[in-house]
Short mmCIF file of C-alpha atoms in Angstrom, two decimals:
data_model
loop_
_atom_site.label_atom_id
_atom_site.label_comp_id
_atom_site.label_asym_id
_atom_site.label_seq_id
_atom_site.Cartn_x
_atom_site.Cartn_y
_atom_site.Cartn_z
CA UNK H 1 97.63 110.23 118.03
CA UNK H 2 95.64 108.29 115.45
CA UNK H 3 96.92 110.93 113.03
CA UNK H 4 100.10 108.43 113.23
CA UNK H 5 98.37 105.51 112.10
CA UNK H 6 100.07 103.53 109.10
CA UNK H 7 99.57 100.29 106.94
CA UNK H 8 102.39 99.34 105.60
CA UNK H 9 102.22 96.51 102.64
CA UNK H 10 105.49 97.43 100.36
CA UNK H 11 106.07 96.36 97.12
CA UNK H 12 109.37 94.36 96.34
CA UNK H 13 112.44 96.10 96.42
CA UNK H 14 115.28 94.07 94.28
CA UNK H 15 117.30 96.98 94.02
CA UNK H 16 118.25 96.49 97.61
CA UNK H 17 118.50 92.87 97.59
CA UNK H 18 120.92 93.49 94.57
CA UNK H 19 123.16 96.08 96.90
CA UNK H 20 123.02 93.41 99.79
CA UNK H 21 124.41 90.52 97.68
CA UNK H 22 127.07 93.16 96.88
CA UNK H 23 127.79 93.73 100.90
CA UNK H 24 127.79 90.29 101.53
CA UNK H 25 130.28 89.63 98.43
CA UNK H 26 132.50 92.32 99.22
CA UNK H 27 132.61 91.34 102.69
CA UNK H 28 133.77 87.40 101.49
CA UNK H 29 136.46 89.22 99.52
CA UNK H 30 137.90 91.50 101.82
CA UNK H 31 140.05 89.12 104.08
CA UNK H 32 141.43 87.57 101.17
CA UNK H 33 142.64 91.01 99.65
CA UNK H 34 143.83 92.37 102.90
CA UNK H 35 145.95 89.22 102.51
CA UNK H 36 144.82 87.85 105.59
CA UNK H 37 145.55 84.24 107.39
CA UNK H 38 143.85 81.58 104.88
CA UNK H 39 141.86 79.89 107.95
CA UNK H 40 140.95 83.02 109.21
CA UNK H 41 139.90 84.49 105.74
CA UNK H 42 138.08 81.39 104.88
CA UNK H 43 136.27 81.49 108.50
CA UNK H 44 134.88 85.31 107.82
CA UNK H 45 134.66 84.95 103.77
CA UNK H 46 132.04 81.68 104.98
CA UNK H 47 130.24 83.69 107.34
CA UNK H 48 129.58 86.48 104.91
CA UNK H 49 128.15 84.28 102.62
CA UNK H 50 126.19 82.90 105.43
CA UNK H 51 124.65 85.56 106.62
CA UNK H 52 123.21 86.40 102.98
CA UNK H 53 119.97 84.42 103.26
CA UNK H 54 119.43 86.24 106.47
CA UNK H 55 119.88 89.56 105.49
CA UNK H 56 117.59 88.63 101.99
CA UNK H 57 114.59 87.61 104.12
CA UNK H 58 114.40 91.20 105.78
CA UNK H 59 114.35 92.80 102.37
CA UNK H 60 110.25 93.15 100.92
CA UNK H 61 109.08 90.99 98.83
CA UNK H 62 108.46 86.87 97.64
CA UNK H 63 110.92 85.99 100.05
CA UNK H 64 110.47 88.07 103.13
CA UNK H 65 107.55 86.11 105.42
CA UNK H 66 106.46 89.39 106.47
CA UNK H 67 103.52 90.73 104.32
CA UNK H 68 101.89 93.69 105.96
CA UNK H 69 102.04 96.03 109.18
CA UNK H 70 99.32 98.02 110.37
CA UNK H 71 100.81 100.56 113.64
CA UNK H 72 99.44 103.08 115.44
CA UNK H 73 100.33 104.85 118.95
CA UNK H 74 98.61 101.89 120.80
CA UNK H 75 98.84 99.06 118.84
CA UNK H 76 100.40 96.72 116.30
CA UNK H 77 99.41 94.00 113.95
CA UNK H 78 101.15 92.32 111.16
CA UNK H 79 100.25 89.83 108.68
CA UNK H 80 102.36 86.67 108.03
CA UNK H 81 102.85 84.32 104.78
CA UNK H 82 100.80 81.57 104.87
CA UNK H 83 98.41 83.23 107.64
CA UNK H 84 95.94 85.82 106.09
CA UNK H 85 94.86 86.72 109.42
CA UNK H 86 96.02 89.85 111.70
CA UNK H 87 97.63 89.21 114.92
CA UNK H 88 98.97 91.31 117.17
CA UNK H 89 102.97 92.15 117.02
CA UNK H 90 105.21 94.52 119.04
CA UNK H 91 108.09 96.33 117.83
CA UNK H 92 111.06 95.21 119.65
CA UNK H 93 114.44 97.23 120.60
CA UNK H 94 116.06 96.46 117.88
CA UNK H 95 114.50 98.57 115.52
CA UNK H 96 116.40 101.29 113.79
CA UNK H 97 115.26 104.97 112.15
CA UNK H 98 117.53 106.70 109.76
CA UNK H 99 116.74 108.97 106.90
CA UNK H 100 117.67 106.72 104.59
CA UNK H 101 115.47 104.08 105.53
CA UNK H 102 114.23 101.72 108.47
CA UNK H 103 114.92 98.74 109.52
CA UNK H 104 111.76 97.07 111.34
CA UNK H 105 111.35 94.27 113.78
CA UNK H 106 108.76 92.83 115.00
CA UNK H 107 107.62 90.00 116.83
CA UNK H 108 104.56 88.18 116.07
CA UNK H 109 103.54 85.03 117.84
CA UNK H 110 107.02 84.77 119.17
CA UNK H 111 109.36 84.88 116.17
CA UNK H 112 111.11 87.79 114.90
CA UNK H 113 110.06 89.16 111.43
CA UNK H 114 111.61 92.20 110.01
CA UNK H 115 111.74 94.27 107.22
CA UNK H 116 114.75 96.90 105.25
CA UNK H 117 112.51 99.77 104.16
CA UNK H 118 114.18 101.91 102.24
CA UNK H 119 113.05 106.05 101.85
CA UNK H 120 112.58 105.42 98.27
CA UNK H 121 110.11 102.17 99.03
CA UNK H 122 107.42 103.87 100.43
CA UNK H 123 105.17 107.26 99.79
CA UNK H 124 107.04 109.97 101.88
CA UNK H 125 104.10 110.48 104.01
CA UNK H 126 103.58 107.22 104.89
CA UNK H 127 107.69 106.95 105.33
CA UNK H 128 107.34 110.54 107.78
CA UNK H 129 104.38 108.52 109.92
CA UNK H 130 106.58 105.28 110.32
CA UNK H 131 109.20 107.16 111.62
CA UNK H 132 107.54 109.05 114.05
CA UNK H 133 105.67 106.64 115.22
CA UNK H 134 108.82 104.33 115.88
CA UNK H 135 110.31 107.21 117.59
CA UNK H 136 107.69 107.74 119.88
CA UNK H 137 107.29 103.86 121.15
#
């Protein structure tokens, strides 16, 4: 199984963060042109806009805390900002495969870091290994 084994370390990806600010602000807009209750519109338009900064700091890159991955069959460790050294992490249930991308999370000394890879944001082989290894844990 060590065939598997990645390191991950992705570059930024601003083209994503770009398309998630566009979610985000289409989902503020919606209620309003669906002509919805004010409150209510307000209420979801605020959360939308909320729930930006979270969705930025899964995307790669200065603002994402999560720097590197290193996973194999047995074992994972990640590196976080601010902490040069590995330590160990585990991929929790939440993590999602698609052929578009992947949506990691992990949790390393007991808080959650994560990470939206996109196909295009890593080399396809390394992409291919990711997945299966996800699949099989």
């Amino acid at each position: 199984m060590t065939s598997f084994a990645v390191a991950i370390e992705p570059g930024s990806e601003p083209r994503l963060a770009a398309l998630l600010a566009l979610v985000h602000a289409g989902a503020a807009a919606s209620p309003w042109i669906a002509h919805g209750r004010p409150a209510l519109a307000a209420l979801v338009s605020i959360a939308a806009i909320a729930g930006l900064g979270s969705s930025l700091t899964r995307v790669p890159g200065p603002h994402c805390r999560l720097r590197a991955v290193e996973l194999d069959a047995g074992s994972c460790r990640a590196r976080v900002a601010g902490d040069e050294a590995w330590q160990p992490a585990e991929v929790t249930r939440a993590t999602r495969v698609s052929a578009a991308g992947v949506a990691l999370e992990l949790r390393v000394a007991g808080r959650l870091h994560g990470w939206l890879l996109p196909r295009a944001g890593l080399p396809a082989d390394q992409f291919r290994r990711l997945k299966a290894l996800i699949r099989l844990a």
